[in-house]
Amino acid sequence: MPSTHFYGGNATIAGWGLSNNNTVSQILQTATTIILTKNDCETRISNIMEETASLDDIYMCSIADPYVLLNYGDSGGPVIYNGNIIAINKGTCPLRKNTVNTLEVNVHLNIDVLEIQDYPFAINTVILNLLLSQQVLSCMNTDEYIHFHLSGSED
């Protein structure tokens, strides 16, 4: 079961992903976000996708106002709450379609829930062989070489 004491709190996300003008940053970018409850995250994703979404406990979501969304290259970066890393950046949900939807959520892997034998890590916390729930398969991973679809197939 995930820790819930940080829900509604401010967390800093960090990464070297593409900026709004599609350039790679030369410095680490950070932003303050709000951690959503699992129910708020599922509701937000369900409303955008117009179908019911159910997230596994390994995922947590964040938002910001004005909006801040993870981009290509940000996965593997930390989510920091009160000076502690609580999660790892994974991507955004739902899948981005050439335009930014400011209602999208940032999706992170909750490190309180991850089990090393089930979710092996490589250097720089890039996650390999991660089993995703069917609902999250419509979300976008921030690494260009991985792209999941509702069908469960990988490109």
Short mmCIF file of N, CA and C in Angstrom, two decimals:
data_model
loop_
_atom_site.label_atom_id
_atom_site.label_comp_id
_atom_site.label_asym_id
_atom_site.label_seq_id
_atom_site.Cartn_x
_atom_site.Cartn_y
_atom_site.Cartn_z
N MET A 1 0.84 -1.18 0.00
CA MET A 1 0.00 0.00 0.00
C MET A 1 0.89 1.24 0.00
N PRO A 2 0.60 2.23 -0.83
CA PRO A 2 1.44 3.41 -0.91
C PRO A 2 1.26 4.33 0.29
N SER A 3 2.30 5.11 0.60
CA SER A 3 2.19 6.15 1.61
C SER A 3 1.27 7.23 1.08
N THR A 4 0.40 7.74 1.94
CA THR A 4 -0.56 8.75 1.49
C THR A 4 -0.36 10.09 2.16
N HIS A 5 0.58 10.21 3.07
CA HIS A 5 0.73 11.46 3.83
C HIS A 5 1.16 12.65 2.97
N PHE A 6 1.68 12.41 1.78
CA PHE A 6 2.10 13.53 0.93
C PHE A 6 1.04 13.94 -0.08
N TYR A 7 -0.10 13.26 -0.13
CA TYR A 7 -1.17 13.64 -1.07
C TYR A 7 -1.65 15.05 -0.75
N GLY A 8 -1.75 15.88 -1.79
CA GLY A 8 -2.14 17.27 -1.62
C GLY A 8 -0.98 18.18 -1.31
N GLY A 9 0.19 17.60 -1.07
CA GLY A 9 1.38 18.38 -0.75
C GLY A 9 2.15 18.78 -1.99
N ASN A 10 3.06 19.72 -1.82
CA ASN A 10 3.92 20.18 -2.92
C ASN A 10 5.13 19.27 -3.05
N ALA A 11 5.42 18.88 -4.28
CA ALA A 11 6.61 18.07 -4.57
C ALA A 11 7.34 18.69 -5.74
N THR A 12 8.64 18.59 -5.73
CA THR A 12 9.47 19.09 -6.83
C THR A 12 9.78 17.95 -7.77
N ILE A 13 9.52 18.17 -9.07
CA ILE A 13 9.92 17.20 -10.09
C ILE A 13 11.12 17.78 -10.83
N ALA A 14 12.01 16.91 -11.30
CA ALA A 14 13.22 17.38 -11.97
C ALA A 14 13.53 16.51 -13.18
N GLY A 15 14.13 17.13 -14.21
CA GLY A 15 14.52 16.37 -15.39
C GLY A 15 15.23 17.23 -16.41
N TRP A 16 15.85 16.56 -17.38
CA TRP A 16 16.56 17.23 -18.48
C TRP A 16 15.79 17.09 -19.78
N GLY A 17 14.50 16.92 -19.71
CA GLY A 17 13.69 16.70 -20.91
C GLY A 17 13.56 17.92 -21.79
N LEU A 18 12.86 17.73 -22.90
CA LEU A 18 12.64 18.81 -23.85
C LEU A 18 11.86 19.94 -23.20
N SER A 19 12.20 21.17 -23.58
CA SER A 19 11.48 22.34 -23.08
C SER A 19 10.28 22.62 -23.97
N ASN A 20 9.55 23.69 -23.67
CA ASN A 20 8.38 24.05 -24.47
C ASN A 20 8.71 24.34 -25.92
N ASN A 21 9.95 24.77 -26.19
CA ASN A 21 10.34 25.04 -27.58
C ASN A 21 11.10 23.87 -28.20
N ASN A 22 10.93 22.67 -27.61
CA ASN A 22 11.52 21.42 -28.11
C ASN A 22 13.04 21.42 -28.18
N THR A 23 13.69 22.11 -27.27
CA THR A 23 15.14 22.05 -27.16
C THR A 23 15.50 21.31 -25.88
N VAL A 24 16.66 20.66 -25.89
CA VAL A 24 17.13 19.96 -24.71
C VAL A 24 17.81 20.96 -23.79
N SER A 25 17.43 20.93 -22.54
CA SER A 25 17.99 21.85 -21.56
C SER A 25 19.43 21.48 -21.23
N GLN A 26 20.25 22.47 -21.04
CA GLN A 26 21.64 22.25 -20.63
C GLN A 26 21.77 22.21 -19.11
N ILE A 27 20.70 22.60 -18.41
CA ILE A 27 20.70 22.55 -16.95
C ILE A 27 19.47 21.76 -16.49
N LEU A 28 19.57 21.20 -15.31
CA LEU A 28 18.46 20.44 -14.75
C LEU A 28 17.28 21.37 -14.51
N GLN A 29 16.12 21.00 -15.05
CA GLN A 29 14.90 21.79 -14.87
C GLN A 29 14.11 21.23 -13.69
N THR A 30 13.55 22.12 -12.88
CA THR A 30 12.71 21.69 -11.76
C THR A 30 11.40 22.47 -11.78
N ALA A 31 10.40 21.88 -11.18
CA ALA A 31 9.10 22.55 -11.06
C ALA A 31 8.38 22.02 -9.83
N THR A 32 7.57 22.88 -9.23
CA THR A 32 6.77 22.49 -8.08
C THR A 32 5.41 22.00 -8.56
N THR A 33 5.02 20.83 -8.08
CA THR A 33 3.73 20.23 -8.45
C THR A 33 2.97 19.85 -7.18
N ILE A 34 1.73 19.48 -7.37
CA ILE A 34 0.89 19.00 -6.27
C ILE A 34 0.63 17.52 -6.50
N ILE A 35 0.86 16.71 -5.46
CA ILE A 35 0.62 15.27 -5.56
C ILE A 35 -0.87 15.00 -5.39
N LEU A 36 -1.46 14.30 -6.36
CA LEU A 36 -2.88 13.97 -6.33
C LEU A 36 -3.13 12.67 -5.58
N THR A 37 -4.31 12.56 -4.98
CA THR A 37 -4.71 11.27 -4.43
C THR A 37 -4.94 10.31 -5.60
N LYS A 38 -4.93 9.03 -5.32
CA LYS A 38 -5.17 8.04 -6.37
C LYS A 38 -6.54 8.29 -7.01
N ASN A 39 -7.55 8.56 -6.20
CA ASN A 39 -8.90 8.80 -6.71
C ASN A 39 -8.94 10.04 -7.61
N ASP A 40 -8.31 11.13 -7.18
CA ASP A 40 -8.28 12.36 -8.00
C ASP A 40 -7.57 12.11 -9.32
N CYS A 41 -6.49 11.35 -9.28
CA CYS A 41 -5.74 11.04 -10.51
C CYS A 41 -6.59 10.22 -11.46
N GLU A 42 -7.21 9.16 -10.94
CA GLU A 42 -8.05 8.31 -11.78
C GLU A 42 -9.23 9.09 -12.37
N THR A 43 -9.82 9.97 -11.57
CA THR A 43 -10.95 10.78 -12.05
C THR A 43 -10.51 11.72 -13.16
N ARG A 44 -9.37 12.36 -12.96
CA ARG A 44 -8.87 13.30 -13.97
C ARG A 44 -8.57 12.58 -15.29
N ILE A 45 -7.89 11.44 -15.22
CA ILE A 45 -7.57 10.67 -16.42
C ILE A 45 -8.86 10.15 -17.07
N SER A 46 -9.78 9.65 -16.26
CA SER A 46 -11.05 9.14 -16.79
C SER A 46 -11.83 10.22 -17.53
N ASN A 47 -11.85 11.43 -16.98
CA ASN A 47 -12.57 12.53 -17.62
C ASN A 47 -11.97 12.89 -18.98
N ILE A 48 -10.65 12.89 -19.07
CA ILE A 48 -9.99 13.23 -20.34
C ILE A 48 -10.19 12.11 -21.36
N MET A 49 -10.02 10.87 -20.92
CA MET A 49 -10.10 9.73 -21.83
C MET A 49 -11.53 9.31 -22.13
N GLU A 50 -12.47 9.82 -21.34
CA GLU A 50 -13.88 9.46 -21.47
C GLU A 50 -14.10 7.95 -21.32
N GLU A 51 -13.33 7.35 -20.42
CA GLU A 51 -13.51 5.95 -20.03
C GLU A 51 -12.89 5.79 -18.66
N THR A 52 -13.31 4.76 -17.95
CA THR A 52 -12.84 4.55 -16.58
C THR A 52 -11.37 4.17 -16.56
N ALA A 53 -10.61 4.85 -15.72
CA ALA A 53 -9.19 4.54 -15.54
C ALA A 53 -8.98 4.03 -14.12
N SER A 54 -8.13 3.04 -13.97
CA SER A 54 -7.79 2.49 -12.67
C SER A 54 -6.28 2.30 -12.64
N LEU A 55 -5.62 2.96 -11.70
CA LEU A 55 -4.16 2.89 -11.62
C LEU A 55 -3.72 1.92 -10.54
N ASP A 56 -2.65 1.20 -10.82
CA ASP A 56 -2.04 0.34 -9.82
C ASP A 56 -1.44 1.22 -8.73
N ASP A 57 -1.25 0.64 -7.54
CA ASP A 57 -0.69 1.39 -6.41
C ASP A 57 0.74 1.87 -6.65
N ILE A 58 1.43 1.31 -7.64
CA ILE A 58 2.81 1.75 -7.88
C ILE A 58 2.87 3.13 -8.50
N TYR A 59 1.73 3.65 -8.98
CA TYR A 59 1.72 4.96 -9.64
C TYR A 59 1.18 6.04 -8.74
N MET A 60 1.72 7.23 -8.91
CA MET A 60 1.15 8.43 -8.30
C MET A 60 1.17 9.51 -9.37
N CYS A 61 0.36 10.52 -9.19
CA CYS A 61 0.23 11.58 -10.19
C CYS A 61 0.48 12.95 -9.57
N SER A 62 0.89 13.88 -10.42
CA SER A 62 1.05 15.27 -9.97
C SER A 62 0.54 16.21 -11.05
N ILE A 63 0.16 17.41 -10.60
CA ILE A 63 -0.28 18.48 -11.50
C ILE A 63 0.31 19.79 -11.00
N ALA A 64 0.16 20.83 -11.78
CA ALA A 64 0.58 22.17 -11.36
C ALA A 64 -0.32 23.20 -12.03
N ASP A 65 -0.40 24.38 -11.42
CA ASP A 65 -1.15 25.49 -11.99
C ASP A 65 -0.32 26.75 -11.83
N PRO A 66 0.22 27.31 -12.92
CA PRO A 66 0.01 26.89 -14.30
C PRO A 66 0.62 25.50 -14.54
N TYR A 67 0.15 24.85 -15.60
CA TYR A 67 0.49 23.45 -15.82
C TYR A 67 1.98 23.24 -16.05
N VAL A 68 2.46 22.10 -15.59
CA VAL A 68 3.83 21.63 -15.80
C VAL A 68 3.69 20.17 -16.19
N LEU A 69 4.21 19.80 -17.36
CA LEU A 69 4.11 18.42 -17.82
C LEU A 69 5.48 17.85 -18.15
N LEU A 70 5.70 16.60 -17.75
CA LEU A 70 6.93 15.91 -18.12
C LEU A 70 7.00 15.80 -19.63
N ASN A 71 8.22 15.72 -20.15
CA ASN A 71 8.40 15.63 -21.60
C ASN A 71 9.47 14.59 -21.89
N TYR A 72 9.74 14.35 -23.17
CA TYR A 72 10.77 13.38 -23.56
C TYR A 72 12.08 13.71 -22.86
N GLY A 73 12.66 12.71 -22.21
CA GLY A 73 13.92 12.87 -21.51
C GLY A 73 13.79 13.09 -20.02
N ASP A 74 12.58 13.31 -19.51
CA ASP A 74 12.39 13.56 -18.08
C ASP A 74 12.23 12.28 -17.26
N SER A 75 11.94 11.15 -17.91
CA SER A 75 11.72 9.93 -17.13
C SER A 75 13.00 9.53 -16.41
N GLY A 76 12.83 8.95 -15.24
CA GLY A 76 13.96 8.58 -14.41
C GLY A 76 14.37 9.66 -13.44
N GLY A 77 13.85 10.88 -13.63
CA GLY A 77 14.15 11.98 -12.72
C GLY A 77 13.40 11.82 -11.40
N PRO A 78 13.85 12.51 -10.36
CA PRO A 78 13.24 12.36 -9.04
C PRO A 78 11.99 13.21 -8.84
N VAL A 79 11.16 12.73 -7.93
CA VAL A 79 10.06 13.51 -7.36
C VAL A 79 10.43 13.68 -5.89
N ILE A 80 10.59 14.93 -5.45
CA ILE A 80 11.12 15.21 -4.12
C ILE A 80 10.05 15.87 -3.26
N TYR A 81 9.84 15.32 -2.06
CA TYR A 81 8.87 15.85 -1.10
C TYR A 81 9.58 16.00 0.24
N ASN A 82 9.58 17.21 0.78
CA ASN A 82 10.25 17.49 2.06
C ASN A 82 11.68 16.96 2.10
N GLY A 83 12.41 17.13 0.99
CA GLY A 83 13.81 16.74 0.93
C GLY A 83 14.06 15.26 0.69
N ASN A 84 13.01 14.49 0.48
CA ASN A 84 13.15 13.05 0.24
C ASN A 84 12.62 12.68 -1.13
N ILE A 85 13.31 11.76 -1.81
CA ILE A 85 12.80 11.25 -3.08
C ILE A 85 11.68 10.26 -2.77
N ILE A 86 10.48 10.56 -3.29
CA ILE A 86 9.33 9.69 -3.02
C ILE A 86 8.89 8.91 -4.26
N ALA A 87 9.35 9.36 -5.44
CA ALA A 87 8.91 8.71 -6.67
C ALA A 87 9.89 9.00 -7.79
N ILE A 88 9.68 8.33 -8.91
CA ILE A 88 10.51 8.49 -10.10
C ILE A 88 9.61 8.89 -11.26
N ASN A 89 10.01 9.92 -12.00
CA ASN A 89 9.22 10.37 -13.16
C ASN A 89 9.06 9.24 -14.17
N LYS A 90 7.84 9.09 -14.68
CA LYS A 90 7.56 8.08 -15.70
C LYS A 90 7.07 8.70 -17.00
N GLY A 91 6.10 9.61 -16.94
CA GLY A 91 5.55 10.21 -18.16
C GLY A 91 4.31 11.01 -17.87
N THR A 92 3.46 11.17 -18.89
CA THR A 92 2.20 11.89 -18.72
C THR A 92 1.05 10.99 -19.13
N CYS A 93 -0.13 11.34 -18.69
CA CYS A 93 -1.31 10.58 -19.04
C CYS A 93 -2.48 11.55 -19.18
N PRO A 94 -3.33 11.39 -20.19
CA PRO A 94 -3.28 10.38 -21.24
C PRO A 94 -2.26 10.72 -22.32
N LEU A 95 -2.21 9.85 -23.31
CA LEU A 95 -1.27 9.99 -24.41
C LEU A 95 -1.44 11.32 -25.10
N ARG A 96 -0.34 12.02 -25.28
CA ARG A 96 -0.35 13.33 -25.93
C ARG A 96 -0.52 13.16 -27.44
N LYS A 97 -1.37 13.97 -28.05
CA LYS A 97 -1.64 13.89 -29.49
C LYS A 97 -1.27 15.20 -30.16
N ASN A 98 0.00 15.47 -30.34
CA ASN A 98 0.54 16.64 -31.04
C ASN A 98 0.25 17.97 -30.36
N THR A 99 -0.68 18.02 -29.44
CA THR A 99 -0.96 19.25 -28.72
C THR A 99 -0.95 18.96 -27.23
N VAL A 100 -0.68 19.98 -26.45
CA VAL A 100 -0.65 19.82 -25.00
C VAL A 100 -2.06 19.98 -24.46
N ASN A 101 -2.47 19.05 -23.63
CA ASN A 101 -3.74 19.16 -22.92
C ASN A 101 -3.38 19.52 -21.48
N THR A 102 -3.72 20.71 -21.06
CA THR A 102 -3.32 21.19 -19.73
C THR A 102 -3.97 20.40 -18.60
N LEU A 103 -4.90 19.52 -18.91
CA LEU A 103 -5.54 18.68 -17.89
C LEU A 103 -4.81 17.36 -17.69
N GLU A 104 -3.79 17.07 -18.53
CA GLU A 104 -3.00 15.85 -18.37
C GLU A 104 -2.36 15.83 -16.98
N VAL A 105 -1.98 14.65 -16.56
CA VAL A 105 -1.28 14.51 -15.28
C VAL A 105 0.11 13.94 -15.53
N ASN A 106 1.02 14.27 -14.64
CA ASN A 106 2.34 13.64 -14.64
C ASN A 106 2.20 12.33 -13.87
N VAL A 107 2.80 11.28 -14.40
CA VAL A 107 2.73 9.97 -13.75
C VAL A 107 4.12 9.61 -13.24
N HIS A 108 4.16 9.12 -12.01
CA HIS A 108 5.42 8.77 -11.36
C HIS A 108 5.30 7.38 -10.75
N LEU A 109 6.43 6.72 -10.56
CA LEU A 109 6.48 5.43 -9.88
C LEU A 109 6.78 5.69 -8.41
N ASN A 110 5.88 5.26 -7.55
CA ASN A 110 6.00 5.46 -6.11
C ASN A 110 7.04 4.49 -5.57
N ILE A 111 8.15 5.00 -5.06
CA ILE A 111 9.23 4.10 -4.63
C ILE A 111 8.90 3.37 -3.34
N ASP A 112 7.88 3.81 -2.60
CA ASP A 112 7.45 3.07 -1.40
C ASP A 112 6.84 1.73 -1.77
N VAL A 113 6.34 1.61 -2.99
CA VAL A 113 5.60 0.42 -3.41
C VAL A 113 6.41 -0.50 -4.30
N LEU A 114 7.41 0.05 -5.00
CA LEU A 114 8.19 -0.75 -5.94
C LEU A 114 8.92 -1.89 -5.23
N GLU A 115 8.96 -3.03 -5.87
CA GLU A 115 9.70 -4.17 -5.38
C GLU A 115 10.80 -4.47 -6.39
N ILE A 116 12.03 -4.50 -5.93
CA ILE A 116 13.18 -4.64 -6.83
C ILE A 116 13.05 -5.86 -7.73
N GLN A 117 12.62 -7.00 -7.20
CA GLN A 117 12.54 -8.20 -8.03
C GLN A 117 11.46 -8.08 -9.11
N ASP A 118 10.44 -7.27 -8.89
CA ASP A 118 9.37 -7.11 -9.87
C ASP A 118 9.65 -5.99 -10.86
N TYR A 119 10.44 -5.00 -10.46
CA TYR A 119 10.70 -3.84 -11.30
C TYR A 119 12.19 -3.55 -11.32
N PRO A 120 12.95 -4.34 -12.10
CA PRO A 120 14.41 -4.17 -12.12
C PRO A 120 14.82 -2.80 -12.66
N PHE A 121 15.87 -2.26 -12.11
CA PHE A 121 16.37 -0.95 -12.51
C PHE A 121 17.72 -1.07 -13.19
N ALA A 122 18.00 -0.15 -14.08
CA ALA A 122 19.33 -0.02 -14.69
C ALA A 122 19.93 1.27 -14.16
N ILE A 123 21.14 1.59 -14.58
CA ILE A 123 21.80 2.82 -14.14
C ILE A 123 20.91 4.01 -14.46
N ASN A 124 20.93 5.02 -13.61
CA ASN A 124 20.14 6.25 -13.75
C ASN A 124 18.65 6.00 -13.61
N THR A 125 18.27 4.96 -12.93
CA THR A 125 16.88 4.62 -12.63
C THR A 125 15.97 4.51 -13.84
N VAL A 126 16.53 4.13 -15.00
CA VAL A 126 15.68 3.86 -16.15
C VAL A 126 15.04 2.51 -15.91
N ILE A 127 13.75 2.46 -15.97
CA ILE A 127 13.03 1.24 -15.61
C ILE A 127 12.90 0.32 -16.81
N LEU A 128 13.26 -0.94 -16.60
CA LEU A 128 13.19 -1.94 -17.65
C LEU A 128 12.11 -2.96 -17.29
N ASN A 129 11.47 -3.49 -18.30
CA ASN A 129 10.51 -4.58 -18.12
C ASN A 129 9.40 -4.27 -17.13
N LEU A 130 8.94 -3.02 -17.10
CA LEU A 130 7.89 -2.64 -16.16
C LEU A 130 6.55 -3.13 -16.68
N LEU A 131 5.83 -3.85 -15.85
CA LEU A 131 4.51 -4.32 -16.23
C LEU A 131 3.51 -3.23 -15.90
N LEU A 132 2.81 -2.73 -16.92
CA LEU A 132 1.87 -1.63 -16.72
C LEU A 132 0.44 -2.13 -16.72
N SER A 133 -0.39 -1.50 -15.92
CA SER A 133 -1.81 -1.84 -15.94
C SER A 133 -2.40 -1.42 -17.28
N GLN A 134 -3.47 -2.06 -17.71
CA GLN A 134 -4.08 -1.78 -19.02
C GLN A 134 -4.45 -0.32 -19.16
N GLN A 135 -4.93 0.33 -18.09
CA GLN A 135 -5.34 1.71 -18.18
C GLN A 135 -4.15 2.65 -18.41
N VAL A 136 -3.01 2.34 -17.87
CA VAL A 136 -1.85 3.20 -18.03
C VAL A 136 -1.20 3.00 -19.39
N LEU A 137 -1.56 1.94 -20.09
CA LEU A 137 -0.96 1.67 -21.39
C LEU A 137 -1.30 2.74 -22.42
N SER A 138 -2.29 3.58 -22.14
CA SER A 138 -2.62 4.66 -23.06
C SER A 138 -1.84 5.93 -22.74
N CYS A 139 -1.01 5.87 -21.73
CA CYS A 139 -0.22 7.03 -21.33
C CYS A 139 1.10 7.06 -22.08
N MET A 140 1.75 8.19 -22.05
CA MET A 140 2.99 8.38 -22.80
C MET A 140 4.18 8.29 -21.87
N ASN A 141 5.11 7.42 -22.18
CA ASN A 141 6.37 7.40 -21.49
C ASN A 141 7.21 8.54 -22.04
N THR A 142 8.07 9.12 -21.24
CA THR A 142 8.83 10.27 -21.69
C THR A 142 10.08 9.90 -22.48
N ASP A 143 10.39 8.64 -22.62
CA ASP A 143 11.51 8.23 -23.46
C ASP A 143 10.97 7.87 -24.84
N GLU A 144 11.55 8.44 -25.89
CA GLU A 144 11.03 8.26 -27.24
C GLU A 144 10.96 6.80 -27.67
N TYR A 145 11.85 5.95 -27.16
CA TYR A 145 11.91 4.58 -27.65
C TYR A 145 10.85 3.68 -27.03
N ILE A 146 10.06 4.17 -26.11
CA ILE A 146 8.99 3.36 -25.53
C ILE A 146 7.68 4.12 -25.69
N HIS A 147 6.68 3.47 -26.22
CA HIS A 147 5.38 4.11 -26.45
C HIS A 147 4.32 3.03 -26.30
N PHE A 148 3.47 3.16 -25.30
CA PHE A 148 2.48 2.14 -25.02
C PHE A 148 1.13 2.52 -25.59
N HIS A 149 0.35 1.52 -25.95
CA HIS A 149 -0.99 1.71 -26.48
C HIS A 149 -1.99 0.94 -25.63
N LEU A 150 -3.26 1.24 -25.77
CA LEU A 150 -4.29 0.51 -25.03
C LEU A 150 -4.27 -0.97 -25.33
N SER A 151 -3.84 -1.34 -26.52
CA SER A 151 -3.80 -2.75 -26.90
C SER A 151 -2.75 -3.52 -26.12
N GLY A 152 -1.83 -2.80 -25.49
CA GLY A 152 -0.78 -3.45 -24.72
C GLY A 152 0.45 -3.74 -25.53
N SER A 153 0.46 -3.37 -26.80
CA SER A 153 1.64 -3.61 -27.62
C SER A 153 2.63 -2.48 -27.44
N GLU A 154 3.90 -2.77 -27.66
CA GLU A 154 4.94 -1.76 -27.58
C GLU A 154 5.50 -1.51 -28.96
N ASP A 155 5.78 -0.22 -29.28
CA ASP A 155 6.43 0.12 -30.55
C ASP A 155 7.93 -0.03 -30.39
#
